[in-house]
Amino acid sequence: MTPRLLLGALLLLAAQPPLAMAPAAADPVKDKPQITLDPARAYVMYAGDPQGQGLNIVSIPTAAEMAAYRQGRAAALEQAKRDYAGQLAAWNERKPGSAAPRPVEPSEATLQFPLPVHFAAMGVFSSDRFAKSATQSVYLEAVPPGDYYVEGTLVTCLCLGTVRFHVGAGQITDLGRVVYTFWEAKRRAKADGTAPPRTLFDLPEGVTTMAIEPARPGAAIDPRIGTFPVVPAAYHSFGKIPNGGANLIDRLTAMPGVFRYDRDVMIDLTGAARQ
């Protein structure tokens, strides 16, 4: 996907209400003695806090999907305008004393038409875990294949800087470890016998509320996965994103070898151009 198409998709997403997108796409693989993975499906896996770790990812539409979206939206707007004439006529003939509101004239700003975007809220429920230990929770979820960006959590949007990655069919894309840096710092301070941070402002410079530790090639794999292919996510900087409704706004902590910040600009360190 070209930078211009990516920018266009984001601008369209920003102009839409949060619910004007495809339904939630994640399908968790739950903690059972035996599991079955479908080679025709795509999966993402990540680890996080042992008490639970939510993560939201959003798909990036392809050029073909955006073209179909624009065509479908234009047709829907024309139909809505035709319907509006009859709705307005019926409203003008309403009975005296009727409290029926005046119909809203359809426009680009008012038309509700879902974007070709999949929103996947993962790790929402404790029962969604694939595995749990004293040190971490692990989540394994099926999603439609394609390109995604990390939106954040239900509470925090990484609106000021995030990453993208690709999820291929027939394999598990390992996102690594998602870290709530404040709580991680408190746990480490307790273990080390040092003073814990009291607020987010006590975190080291450059550390934001959320970080991702990429998966390492050759890392140990849950035996239930067997020989199903597992590949570390190939992250790239993605820049700023619209807020889908979270209460807090932040940016992802810089990832060595992936990206750094120059003030408020993300600098990609992978050497790969956006696709």
Short mmCIF file of N, CA, C and O in Angstrom, two decimals, residues 177-264:
data_model
loop_
_atom_site.label_atom_id
_atom_site.label_comp_id
_atom_site.label_asym_id
_atom_site.label_seq_id
_atom_site.Cartn_x
_atom_site.Cartn_y
_atom_site.Cartn_z
N ARG A 177 5.71 -9.32 23.29
CA ARG A 177 5.16 -9.03 24.61
C ARG A 177 4.69 -7.58 24.67
O ARG A 177 5.43 -6.66 24.38
N VAL A 178 3.42 -7.41 25.06
CA VAL A 178 2.84 -6.08 25.23
C VAL A 178 3.01 -5.68 26.69
O VAL A 178 2.66 -6.45 27.59
N VAL A 179 3.54 -4.50 26.91
CA VAL A 179 3.90 -4.08 28.27
C VAL A 179 3.17 -2.80 28.66
O VAL A 179 3.24 -1.79 27.94
N TYR A 180 2.44 -2.85 29.77
CA TYR A 180 1.97 -1.63 30.43
C TYR A 180 3.14 -1.14 31.28
O TYR A 180 3.42 -1.68 32.36
N THR A 181 3.83 -0.15 30.83
CA THR A 181 5.12 0.21 31.42
C THR A 181 5.00 0.66 32.88
O THR A 181 5.91 0.38 33.68
N PHE A 182 3.92 1.32 33.27
CA PHE A 182 3.79 1.81 34.64
C PHE A 182 3.72 0.64 35.62
O PHE A 182 4.46 0.59 36.62
N TRP A 183 2.84 -0.33 35.34
CA TRP A 183 2.69 -1.46 36.24
C TRP A 183 3.91 -2.36 36.19
O TRP A 183 4.30 -2.96 37.20
N GLU A 184 4.55 -2.45 35.04
CA GLU A 184 5.78 -3.22 34.95
C GLU A 184 6.87 -2.59 35.83
O GLU A 184 7.60 -3.29 36.53
N ALA A 185 6.96 -1.26 35.80
CA ALA A 185 7.95 -0.56 36.61
C ALA A 185 7.67 -0.75 38.10
O ALA A 185 8.59 -0.91 38.91
N LYS A 186 6.40 -0.76 38.48
CA LYS A 186 6.05 -0.97 39.89
C LYS A 186 6.44 -2.38 40.34
O LYS A 186 6.97 -2.57 41.45
N ARG A 187 6.19 -3.38 39.51
CA ARG A 187 6.54 -4.75 39.88
C ARG A 187 8.06 -4.91 40.01
O ARG A 187 8.55 -5.57 40.93
N ARG A 188 8.79 -4.32 39.07
CA ARG A 188 10.24 -4.44 39.12
C ARG A 188 10.80 -3.73 40.34
O ARG A 188 11.76 -4.21 40.98
N ALA A 189 10.24 -2.59 40.68
CA ALA A 189 10.70 -1.85 41.86
C ALA A 189 10.45 -2.66 43.13
O ALA A 189 11.31 -2.71 44.03
N LYS A 190 9.31 -3.32 43.20
CA LYS A 190 9.00 -4.15 44.37
C LYS A 190 9.97 -5.30 44.49
O LYS A 190 10.46 -5.63 45.59
N ALA A 191 10.28 -5.93 43.34
CA ALA A 191 11.21 -7.06 43.36
C ALA A 191 12.63 -6.62 43.71
O ALA A 191 13.37 -7.36 44.36
N ASP A 192 12.99 -5.39 43.28
CA ASP A 192 14.35 -4.89 43.53
C ASP A 192 14.48 -4.18 44.88
O ASP A 192 15.59 -3.82 45.29
N GLY A 193 13.33 -3.92 45.53
CA GLY A 193 13.37 -3.20 46.79
C GLY A 193 13.64 -1.72 46.63
O GLY A 193 14.13 -1.08 47.56
N THR A 194 13.31 -1.17 45.47
CA THR A 194 13.51 0.26 45.22
C THR A 194 12.17 0.99 45.25
O THR A 194 11.10 0.37 45.30
N ALA A 195 12.24 2.31 45.22
CA ALA A 195 11.02 3.12 45.27
C ALA A 195 10.24 2.96 43.96
O ALA A 195 10.80 3.17 42.88
N PRO A 196 8.96 2.62 44.03
CA PRO A 196 8.17 2.45 42.81
C PRO A 196 7.72 3.80 42.26
O PRO A 196 7.66 4.80 43.00
N PRO A 197 7.43 3.88 40.98
CA PRO A 197 6.88 5.12 40.44
C PRO A 197 5.49 5.38 41.01
O PRO A 197 4.71 4.45 41.20
N ARG A 198 5.19 6.63 41.29
CA ARG A 198 3.88 6.98 41.82
C ARG A 198 2.91 7.38 40.72
O ARG A 198 1.71 7.17 40.84
N THR A 199 3.42 7.99 39.66
CA THR A 199 2.59 8.40 38.53
C THR A 199 3.33 8.09 37.24
O THR A 199 4.52 7.71 37.26
N LEU A 200 2.66 8.28 36.11
CA LEU A 200 3.29 8.07 34.82
C LEU A 200 4.46 9.00 34.60
O LEU A 200 5.40 8.70 33.84
N PHE A 201 4.43 10.16 35.27
CA PHE A 201 5.51 11.13 35.10
C PHE A 201 6.81 10.68 35.77
O PHE A 201 7.86 11.29 35.57
N ASP A 202 6.74 9.62 36.58
CA ASP A 202 7.94 9.09 37.23
C ASP A 202 8.67 8.08 36.35
O ASP A 202 9.75 7.61 36.72
N LEU A 203 8.11 7.74 35.21
CA LEU A 203 8.77 6.81 34.31
C LEU A 203 9.97 7.48 33.65
O LEU A 203 10.01 8.70 33.51
N PRO A 204 10.96 6.70 33.24
CA PRO A 204 12.14 7.29 32.58
C PRO A 204 11.75 8.08 31.33
O PRO A 204 10.73 7.80 30.69
N GLU A 205 12.57 9.04 30.97
CA GLU A 205 12.30 9.85 29.78
C GLU A 205 12.23 8.96 28.54
O GLU A 205 13.06 8.08 28.34
N GLY A 206 11.23 9.19 27.72
CA GLY A 206 11.06 8.41 26.51
C GLY A 206 10.16 7.20 26.66
O GLY A 206 9.73 6.62 25.66
N VAL A 207 9.88 6.80 27.90
CA VAL A 207 9.00 5.65 28.14
C VAL A 207 7.56 6.15 28.23
O VAL A 207 7.25 7.01 29.04
N THR A 208 6.69 5.61 27.39
CA THR A 208 5.28 6.00 27.40
C THR A 208 4.48 4.91 28.13
O THR A 208 5.05 3.99 28.71
N THR A 209 3.17 5.02 28.08
CA THR A 209 2.34 4.09 28.85
C THR A 209 2.36 2.66 28.31
O THR A 209 2.02 1.73 29.02
N MET A 210 2.76 2.49 27.04
CA MET A 210 2.71 1.16 26.44
C MET A 210 3.96 0.91 25.60
O MET A 210 4.46 1.81 24.91
N ALA A 211 4.45 -0.31 25.68
CA ALA A 211 5.61 -0.71 24.89
C ALA A 211 5.38 -2.11 24.33
O ALA A 211 4.54 -2.86 24.84
N ILE A 212 6.10 -2.44 23.27
CA ILE A 212 6.06 -3.78 22.69
C ILE A 212 7.48 -4.30 22.61
O ILE A 212 8.36 -3.64 22.05
N GLU A 213 7.70 -5.48 23.18
CA GLU A 213 8.97 -6.18 23.06
C GLU A 213 8.81 -7.22 21.97
O GLU A 213 8.10 -8.23 22.16
N PRO A 214 9.39 -7.02 20.79
CA PRO A 214 9.17 -7.94 19.66
C PRO A 214 9.56 -9.37 19.99
O PRO A 214 10.44 -9.63 20.82
N ALA A 215 8.88 -10.30 19.34
CA ALA A 215 9.18 -11.73 19.53
C ALA A 215 10.56 -12.04 18.98
O ALA A 215 11.01 -11.43 17.99
N ARG A 216 11.23 -12.98 19.60
CA ARG A 216 12.56 -13.40 19.15
C ARG A 216 12.44 -14.68 18.31
O ARG A 216 11.75 -15.63 18.70
N PRO A 217 13.11 -14.71 17.17
CA PRO A 217 13.10 -15.95 16.37
C PRO A 217 13.64 -17.12 17.19
O PRO A 217 14.62 -16.99 17.92
N GLY A 218 12.98 -18.24 17.09
CA GLY A 218 13.43 -19.43 17.81
C GLY A 218 12.99 -19.51 19.25
O GLY A 218 13.43 -20.41 19.98
N ALA A 219 12.12 -18.56 19.68
CA ALA A 219 11.64 -18.60 21.06
C ALA A 219 10.80 -19.86 21.29
O ALA A 219 10.22 -20.43 20.36
N ALA A 220 10.72 -20.30 22.54
CA ALA A 220 9.96 -21.50 22.88
C ALA A 220 8.49 -21.34 22.50
O ALA A 220 7.91 -20.26 22.67
N ILE A 221 7.90 -22.38 21.99
CA ILE A 221 6.52 -22.37 21.52
C ILE A 221 5.70 -23.36 22.34
O ILE A 221 6.16 -24.45 22.67
N ASP A 222 4.48 -22.99 22.68
CA ASP A 222 3.57 -23.88 23.39
C ASP A 222 3.43 -25.18 22.60
O ASP A 222 3.16 -25.17 21.39
N PRO A 223 3.62 -26.32 23.24
CA PRO A 223 3.58 -27.60 22.51
C PRO A 223 2.25 -27.87 21.83
O PRO A 223 2.19 -28.66 20.88
N ARG A 224 1.17 -27.24 22.28
CA ARG A 224 -0.13 -27.45 21.64
C ARG A 224 -0.16 -26.91 20.21
O ARG A 224 -0.95 -27.34 19.37
N ILE A 225 0.72 -25.96 19.93
CA ILE A 225 0.78 -25.38 18.58
C ILE A 225 1.41 -26.36 17.60
O ILE A 225 1.11 -26.35 16.41
N GLY A 226 2.27 -27.23 18.12
CA GLY A 226 2.88 -28.25 17.27
C GLY A 226 3.77 -27.66 16.20
O GLY A 226 4.59 -26.78 16.46
N THR A 227 3.57 -28.13 14.96
CA THR A 227 4.41 -27.68 13.84
C THR A 227 3.78 -26.54 13.06
O THR A 227 4.30 -26.16 12.01
N PHE A 228 2.67 -26.00 13.55
CA PHE A 228 2.04 -24.89 12.85
C PHE A 228 3.04 -23.72 12.80
O PHE A 228 3.63 -23.36 13.83
N PRO A 229 3.25 -23.11 11.63
CA PRO A 229 4.29 -22.07 11.50
C PRO A 229 4.04 -20.87 12.42
O PRO A 229 2.91 -20.37 12.51
N VAL A 230 5.09 -20.43 13.10
CA VAL A 230 5.06 -19.24 13.94
C VAL A 230 6.17 -18.31 13.48
O VAL A 230 7.33 -18.71 13.41
N VAL A 231 5.81 -17.06 13.14
CA VAL A 231 6.80 -16.09 12.66
C VAL A 231 6.71 -14.82 13.50
O VAL A 231 5.61 -14.36 13.82
N PRO A 232 7.83 -14.22 13.86
CA PRO A 232 7.79 -12.95 14.58
C PRO A 232 7.21 -11.85 13.69
O PRO A 232 7.46 -11.81 12.48
N ALA A 233 6.43 -10.97 14.27
CA ALA A 233 5.87 -9.85 13.52
C ALA A 233 7.00 -8.96 13.01
O ALA A 233 7.94 -8.67 13.75
N ALA A 234 6.90 -8.54 11.76
CA ALA A 234 7.86 -7.59 11.18
C ALA A 234 7.24 -6.19 11.31
O ALA A 234 6.37 -5.81 10.54
N TYR A 235 7.68 -5.46 12.31
CA TYR A 235 7.10 -4.15 12.60
C TYR A 235 7.74 -3.05 11.76
O TYR A 235 8.93 -3.09 11.46
N HIS A 236 6.92 -2.05 11.46
CA HIS A 236 7.38 -0.83 10.80
C HIS A 236 6.62 0.35 11.41
O HIS A 236 5.49 0.20 11.87
N SER A 237 7.23 1.51 11.40
CA SER A 237 6.54 2.69 11.92
C SER A 237 5.33 2.99 11.06
O SER A 237 5.32 2.75 9.85
N PHE A 238 4.28 3.50 11.68
CA PHE A 238 3.04 3.81 10.97
C PHE A 238 2.60 5.25 11.16
O PHE A 238 1.79 5.76 10.41
N GLY A 239 3.08 5.91 12.20
CA GLY A 239 2.73 7.30 12.41
C GLY A 239 1.49 7.50 13.25
O GLY A 239 1.09 6.63 14.02
N LYS A 240 0.88 8.65 13.09
CA LYS A 240 -0.28 9.01 13.89
C LYS A 240 -1.55 8.36 13.35
O LYS A 240 -1.67 8.12 12.14
N ILE A 241 -2.50 8.09 14.25
CA ILE A 241 -3.75 7.44 13.88
C ILE A 241 -4.91 8.17 14.56
O ILE A 241 -4.72 8.87 15.55
N PRO A 242 -6.14 8.02 14.04
CA PRO A 242 -7.31 8.63 14.69
C PRO A 242 -7.70 7.88 15.95
O PRO A 242 -7.42 6.69 16.09
N ASN A 243 -8.33 8.57 16.86
CA ASN A 243 -8.79 7.98 18.11
C ASN A 243 -10.12 7.28 17.87
O ASN A 243 -11.09 7.91 17.45
N GLY A 244 -10.17 5.99 18.17
CA GLY A 244 -11.41 5.23 18.00
C GLY A 244 -12.36 5.31 19.17
O GLY A 244 -13.38 4.63 19.18
N GLY A 245 -12.04 6.12 20.18
CA GLY A 245 -12.95 6.27 21.31
C GLY A 245 -12.32 6.05 22.67
O GLY A 245 -13.01 6.01 23.68
N ALA A 246 -10.97 5.91 22.73
CA ALA A 246 -10.30 5.69 24.01
C ALA A 246 -10.28 6.97 24.84
O ALA A 246 -10.38 8.09 24.30
N ASN A 247 -10.13 6.81 26.14
CA ASN A 247 -10.11 7.97 27.04
C ASN A 247 -8.76 8.66 27.06
O ASN A 247 -8.69 9.88 27.27
N LEU A 248 -7.68 7.90 26.90
CA LEU A 248 -6.34 8.46 26.97
C LEU A 248 -5.66 8.42 25.61
O LEU A 248 -5.89 7.50 24.82
N ILE A 249 -4.80 9.39 25.36
CA ILE A 249 -4.05 9.46 24.11
C ILE A 249 -2.56 9.44 24.44
O ILE A 249 -2.09 10.18 25.30
N ASP A 250 -1.81 8.59 23.75
CA ASP A 250 -0.37 8.49 23.98
C ASP A 250 0.28 8.01 22.69
O ASP A 250 -0.36 7.97 21.64
N ARG A 251 1.54 7.61 22.79
CA ARG A 251 2.23 7.01 21.66
C ARG A 251 3.01 5.80 22.16
O ARG A 251 3.32 5.68 23.35
N LEU A 252 3.32 4.90 21.24
CA LEU A 252 4.06 3.70 21.58
C LEU A 252 5.50 4.06 21.92
O LEU A 252 6.11 4.92 21.26
N THR A 253 6.05 3.42 22.95
CA THR A 253 7.44 3.63 23.29
C THR A 253 8.33 3.20 22.12
O THR A 253 8.05 2.20 21.45
N ALA A 254 9.38 3.96 21.84
CA ALA A 254 10.29 3.66 20.74
C ALA A 254 10.80 2.23 20.83
O ALA A 254 11.06 1.71 21.93
N MET A 255 10.96 1.58 19.69
CA MET A 255 11.39 0.18 19.61
C MET A 255 12.76 0.12 18.93
O MET A 255 12.87 0.45 17.74
N PRO A 256 13.81 -0.28 19.65
CA PRO A 256 15.14 -0.36 19.04
C PRO A 256 15.13 -1.22 17.77
O PRO A 256 14.58 -2.31 17.74
N GLY A 257 15.73 -0.69 16.71
CA GLY A 257 15.79 -1.41 15.46
C GLY A 257 14.54 -1.31 14.62
O GLY A 257 14.53 -1.74 13.46
N VAL A 258 13.49 -0.74 15.18
CA VAL A 258 12.23 -0.60 14.44
C VAL A 258 11.94 0.87 14.16
O VAL A 258 11.74 1.27 13.01
N PHE A 259 11.91 1.69 15.21
CA PHE A 259 11.71 3.12 15.00
C PHE A 259 12.17 3.90 16.22
O PHE A 259 12.31 3.35 17.32
N ARG A 260 12.40 5.17 16.01
CA ARG A 260 12.69 6.11 17.08
C ARG A 260 11.88 7.37 16.81
O ARG A 260 11.25 7.51 15.75
N TYR A 261 11.90 8.28 17.76
CA TYR A 261 11.20 9.54 17.59
C TYR A 261 12.19 10.68 17.43
O TYR A 261 13.23 10.72 18.10
N ASP A 262 11.88 11.58 16.54
CA ASP A 262 12.54 12.87 16.46
C ASP A 262 11.48 13.90 16.83
O ASP A 262 10.68 14.30 16.01
N ARG A 263 11.43 14.22 18.12
CA ARG A 263 10.35 15.02 18.69
C ARG A 263 9.03 14.30 18.48
O ARG A 263 8.79 13.26 19.08
N ASP A 264 8.15 14.78 17.59
CA ASP A 264 6.86 14.10 17.41
C ASP A 264 6.78 13.33 16.10
O ASP A 264 5.71 12.91 15.67
#
